[in-house]
Every structure is written in C-alpha cells, then in structure tokens.
Amino acid sequence: ETGGEALLQMLTVNHFINNLGIDGNRVSPLTVNDVKIACAINLQPISLKQALPQLRAKDATLTELSFSEFDGNRAYNDEATEILCYELRENENIKVLDLCDNNIGAAGCRAIGDLIAHPSTKLEVLKLMGNDIGDDGAAALAQAFTKTNTLVAVDLRSTNITAAGVTAVAESLTQNDSITSVLISKADVPVEVTAHLSRELAVNMQT
C-alpha cells in the first residue's frame, strides 16, 4: 500500500505515464483505481491536471476556468470533459466555464448537462463556441437547463446546431427562469426558430 501511495504521489508531478499495471500486488482496490485515474488524466490536456489541486481543495479564489486556448498538448475532447465535470460536481465556487474551440461532442455535453443539473453547481456562464456538439449535444444541454436556477449565459455559436437543437434550447427555457442570454449562429437557423428563442429569453429577462 505504501508503494501504491508513492506511485500516486509520483503521478501528481509526472505528465507522461499513462499506464501502470499494479493489479495483483498487495495494494487496495481503491489505490489501484486511483492510479488508473491518475494515468487517465495524463492522457488529457495538461491544463486539466494543473487545475486539479485547486479544484479538489475547493479554492474559493478560483471562480473561472478558461480552457479555450490550445495548450500545445491536447484539446479537450469528450473524455477530458467528463473528467473535468466529475471533478467539478461538488464545487460551488466555479461561476464561469470556458471550453470554446475544443473537440467536445454530444457525450461531453451530456457530462456538462449532468454538472449543470447537480445541486451543488453554481455555474453562471457556459461557453462552448467552436465545438461540434450538434443537435444531440444541444438536446442534452437543454434537458439540464430545466434543472438550474444559476446559469445566466450560454455561448453556442459555431457548434453545428440546426433548428432542432435551437428549438430544444428554446423550449427548455419555459422551465427555466435564470438564463437570459443564449448566443447561436443565426445564419444556420430559420428566422422563426431564432425568434422563438428570443421570445423565451425576453420572458426570462422580465422575471
């Protein structure tokens, strides 16, 4: 067990080891799992690992996460997003989450949706511009919008959302009072659909 803990400590500073087989040793299943998670994190963008100590400590001074700039290593994909959202689920301090211009799809949006719907989440601004989330991703987010009363602004520009996705978001706002801004690429959506979204947002601005 002491050796397993030493491996975990080593992995906090090593950014390259992504596979360590320690099954079959005298190490607890929990430590084995923690080592596997630490190795999986090494496959993700380095900015995620760098943020983890503050996130796990629930540092009240950390209120915004901006992962929109390529760090020269890896972009955020669905797996990285799932890990990030898992780490954020009990965090009440993060108000702004910027994941623009990454490789996030529908699966990542489902993880973000679970995060938004979590009772401990106090997220106010979500930025996903430039991710190919499509209508399935928009639908996952829309479902979560009905379960939050803190989210205020969402950026969904250039996300490959069609009329179906925008309609899902607009309809979700009938069960949400907090969201007053949703940015979309209007050129890709019929006028009547964007008008529907604008009407629902206008209603929320009055509440």
Short mmCIF file of C-alpha atoms in Angstrom, two decimals:
data_model
loop_
_atom_site.label_atom_id
_atom_site.label_comp_id
_atom_site.label_asym_id
_atom_site.label_seq_id
_atom_site.Cartn_x
_atom_site.Cartn_y
_atom_site.Cartn_z
CA GLU A 1 0.00 0.00 0.00
CA THR A 2 2.87 2.36 0.77
CA GLY A 3 4.28 1.70 -2.70
CA GLY A 4 0.90 2.43 -4.28
CA GLU A 5 0.69 5.75 -2.46
CA ALA A 6 4.20 6.59 -3.61
CA LEU A 7 3.14 5.92 -7.21
CA LEU A 8 0.17 8.24 -6.77
CA GLN A 9 2.43 10.96 -5.42
CA MET A 10 4.80 10.50 -8.36
CA LEU A 11 1.94 10.79 -10.85
CA THR A 12 0.98 14.21 -9.48
CA VAL A 13 4.21 15.60 -10.96
CA ASN A 14 4.68 13.23 -13.91
CA HIS A 15 2.71 14.22 -17.01
CA PHE A 16 3.68 11.37 -19.33
CA ILE A 17 2.97 7.99 -17.73
CA ASN A 18 -0.50 6.90 -18.85
CA ASN A 19 -0.50 3.20 -17.99
CA LEU A 20 0.67 1.43 -14.84
CA GLY A 21 -0.37 -2.15 -14.19
CA ILE A 22 -0.31 -2.72 -10.44
CA ASP A 23 -3.09 -5.30 -10.15
CA GLY A 24 -2.11 -8.45 -8.27
CA ASN A 25 0.06 -6.60 -5.76
CA ARG A 26 -0.70 -6.01 -2.10
CA VAL A 27 -2.43 -2.73 -2.87
CA SER A 28 -6.03 -1.86 -2.03
CA PRO A 29 -8.60 -1.77 -4.88
CA LEU A 30 -9.15 1.92 -4.11
CA THR A 31 -5.47 2.72 -4.65
CA VAL A 32 -5.41 0.65 -7.85
CA ASN A 33 -8.38 2.66 -9.13
CA ASP A 34 -6.78 5.97 -8.08
CA VAL A 35 -3.63 5.05 -10.03
CA LYS A 36 -5.71 4.23 -13.12
CA ILE A 37 -7.49 7.58 -12.86
CA ALA A 38 -4.19 9.41 -12.45
CA CYS A 39 -2.84 7.69 -15.57
CA ALA A 40 -6.01 8.59 -17.50
CA ILE A 41 -5.58 12.23 -16.50
CA ASN A 42 -2.11 12.14 -18.06
CA LEU A 43 -3.81 11.47 -21.40
CA GLN A 44 -5.75 14.72 -21.09
CA PRO A 45 -4.74 18.37 -21.65
CA ILE A 46 -2.08 19.47 -19.20
CA SER A 47 -4.26 22.42 -18.15
CA LEU A 48 -6.75 19.97 -16.62
CA LYS A 49 -4.10 18.40 -14.41
CA GLN A 50 -2.76 21.79 -13.42
CA ALA A 51 -6.20 22.91 -12.27
CA LEU A 52 -6.98 19.79 -10.24
CA PRO A 53 -5.20 20.72 -6.97
CA GLN A 54 -7.19 23.95 -6.64
CA LEU A 55 -10.42 22.26 -7.71
CA ARG A 56 -10.02 19.41 -5.24
CA ALA A 57 -9.16 21.87 -2.47
CA LYS A 58 -12.30 23.85 -3.40
CA ASP A 59 -10.20 27.02 -3.54
CA ALA A 60 -12.68 29.88 -3.19
CA THR A 61 -10.41 32.21 -5.17
CA LEU A 62 -10.80 30.03 -8.28
CA THR A 63 -14.09 31.14 -9.81
CA GLU A 64 -13.37 30.87 -13.55
CA LEU A 65 -11.95 28.10 -15.71
CA SER A 66 -10.81 29.03 -19.19
CA PHE A 67 -9.66 26.13 -21.33
CA SER A 68 -10.36 27.68 -24.71
CA GLU A 69 -6.75 28.09 -25.79
CA PHE A 70 -4.82 25.11 -27.16
CA ASP A 71 -2.04 24.37 -24.68
CA GLY A 72 0.29 22.84 -27.26
CA ASN A 73 -0.55 19.38 -26.00
CA ARG A 74 -4.17 18.25 -26.45
CA ALA A 75 -7.56 19.85 -26.91
CA TYR A 76 -10.49 18.98 -24.66
CA ASN A 77 -12.49 16.08 -26.04
CA ASP A 78 -15.43 14.19 -24.54
CA GLU A 79 -13.25 12.14 -22.18
CA ALA A 80 -11.42 15.19 -20.84
CA THR A 81 -14.75 16.96 -20.40
CA GLU A 82 -16.18 14.02 -18.48
CA ILE A 83 -13.20 14.03 -16.10
CA LEU A 84 -13.42 17.79 -15.63
CA CYS A 85 -17.15 17.70 -14.92
CA TYR A 86 -16.68 14.88 -12.42
CA GLU A 87 -14.12 16.98 -10.56
CA LEU A 88 -16.49 19.98 -10.57
CA ARG A 89 -19.61 18.26 -9.28
CA GLU A 90 -19.14 19.27 -5.63
CA ASN A 91 -17.59 22.65 -6.43
CA GLU A 92 -19.72 25.71 -5.65
CA ASN A 93 -17.03 28.26 -6.49
CA ILE A 94 -16.72 27.96 -10.29
CA LYS A 95 -19.01 30.53 -11.94
CA VAL A 96 -17.56 30.64 -15.47
CA LEU A 97 -16.59 27.61 -17.59
CA ASP A 98 -14.99 28.42 -20.95
CA LEU A 99 -14.42 25.43 -23.24
CA CYS A 100 -14.57 27.22 -26.59
CA ASP A 101 -12.76 25.88 -29.66
CA ASN A 102 -12.16 22.32 -28.48
CA ASN A 103 -13.25 18.84 -29.67
CA ILE A 104 -16.31 18.39 -27.47
CA GLY A 105 -19.26 16.44 -28.86
CA ALA A 106 -22.60 15.14 -27.62
CA ALA A 107 -21.05 12.88 -24.96
CA GLY A 108 -19.18 15.82 -23.48
CA CYS A 109 -22.40 17.83 -23.44
CA ARG A 110 -24.11 15.07 -21.51
CA ALA A 111 -21.37 15.33 -18.89
CA ILE A 112 -21.76 19.11 -18.83
CA GLY A 113 -25.52 18.65 -18.52
CA ASP A 114 -25.07 16.38 -15.50
CA LEU A 115 -22.82 19.03 -13.99
CA ILE A 116 -25.31 21.84 -14.59
CA ALA A 117 -28.12 19.79 -13.06
CA HIS A 118 -26.09 18.88 -9.97
CA PRO A 119 -27.48 20.69 -6.89
CA SER A 120 -24.02 21.84 -5.77
CA THR A 121 -23.18 23.53 -9.07
CA LYS A 122 -23.41 27.34 -9.12
CA LEU A 123 -22.27 27.83 -12.72
CA GLU A 124 -23.40 31.14 -14.24
CA VAL A 125 -21.66 31.28 -17.64
CA LEU A 126 -21.02 28.39 -20.05
CA LYS A 127 -19.02 28.95 -23.25
CA LEU A 128 -18.94 26.19 -25.87
CA MET A 129 -18.42 28.15 -29.09
CA GLY A 130 -16.48 26.26 -31.75
CA ASN A 131 -17.29 22.72 -30.57
CA ASP A 132 -19.12 20.28 -32.84
CA ILE A 133 -21.83 19.39 -30.32
CA GLY A 134 -24.65 19.14 -32.88
CA ASP A 135 -28.33 18.77 -32.06
CA ASP A 136 -27.75 15.80 -29.74
CA GLY A 137 -25.41 17.90 -27.63
CA ALA A 138 -27.86 20.81 -27.63
CA ALA A 139 -30.65 18.47 -26.52
CA ALA A 140 -28.53 17.19 -23.61
CA LEU A 141 -27.82 20.75 -22.51
CA ALA A 142 -31.45 21.76 -22.93
CA GLN A 143 -32.56 18.99 -20.60
CA ALA A 144 -30.14 20.29 -17.97
CA PHE A 145 -31.30 23.89 -18.41
CA THR A 146 -34.62 22.93 -16.86
CA LYS A 147 -32.80 21.94 -13.66
CA THR A 148 -30.66 25.01 -12.98
CA ASN A 149 -31.50 28.35 -11.41
CA THR A 150 -28.00 29.86 -11.52
CA LEU A 151 -26.97 29.65 -15.19
CA VAL A 152 -27.38 33.03 -16.89
CA ALA A 153 -25.46 32.99 -20.18
CA VAL A 154 -24.61 30.29 -22.74
CA ASP A 155 -22.49 30.61 -25.89
CA LEU A 156 -23.40 28.04 -28.56
CA ARG A 157 -22.10 29.80 -31.66
CA SER A 158 -20.45 27.67 -34.36
CA THR A 159 -21.48 24.38 -32.75
CA ASN A 160 -23.23 22.75 -35.73
CA ILE A 161 -26.66 23.18 -34.15
CA THR A 162 -29.63 23.21 -36.51
CA ALA A 163 -33.24 24.29 -36.00
CA ALA A 164 -33.93 21.15 -33.94
CA GLY A 165 -31.21 21.93 -31.43
CA VAL A 166 -32.17 25.59 -31.08
CA THR A 167 -35.82 24.61 -30.64
CA ALA A 168 -34.88 22.21 -27.84
CA VAL A 169 -32.99 25.01 -26.09
CA ALA A 170 -35.85 27.48 -26.57
CA GLU A 171 -38.42 25.05 -25.20
CA SER A 172 -36.26 24.29 -22.17
CA LEU A 173 -36.43 27.96 -21.20
CA THR A 174 -40.14 27.60 -20.48
CA GLN A 175 -38.98 25.68 -17.39
CA ASN A 176 -36.05 27.97 -16.58
CA ASP A 177 -36.09 31.48 -15.11
CA SER A 178 -32.37 32.27 -14.93
CA ILE A 179 -30.97 32.06 -18.48
CA THR A 180 -31.21 35.44 -20.24
CA SER A 181 -28.56 35.05 -22.96
CA VAL A 182 -28.03 32.24 -25.48
CA LEU A 183 -25.71 33.03 -28.37
CA ILE A 184 -26.15 30.98 -31.56
CA SER A 185 -25.08 31.24 -35.20
CA LYS A 186 -28.30 32.68 -36.59
CA ALA A 187 -27.29 32.22 -40.22
CA ASP A 188 -27.67 28.45 -39.78
CA VAL A 189 -31.19 28.57 -38.32
CA PRO A 190 -34.56 29.68 -39.76
CA VAL A 191 -35.79 33.10 -38.64
CA GLU A 192 -38.89 31.71 -36.94
CA VAL A 193 -36.76 29.42 -34.76
CA THR A 194 -34.40 32.20 -33.65
CA ALA A 195 -37.48 34.33 -32.95
CA HIS A 196 -38.83 31.56 -30.72
CA LEU A 197 -35.57 31.55 -28.76
CA SER A 198 -35.58 35.34 -28.50
CA ARG A 199 -39.12 35.34 -27.12
CA GLU A 200 -38.28 32.85 -24.38
CA LEU A 201 -35.17 34.81 -23.44
CA ALA A 202 -37.20 38.03 -23.31
CA VAL A 203 -39.62 36.39 -20.88
CA ASN A 204 -36.74 35.42 -18.58
CA MET A 205 -35.44 38.98 -18.65
CA GLN A 206 -38.70 40.10 -17.04
CA THR A 207 -38.65 37.62 -14.17
#
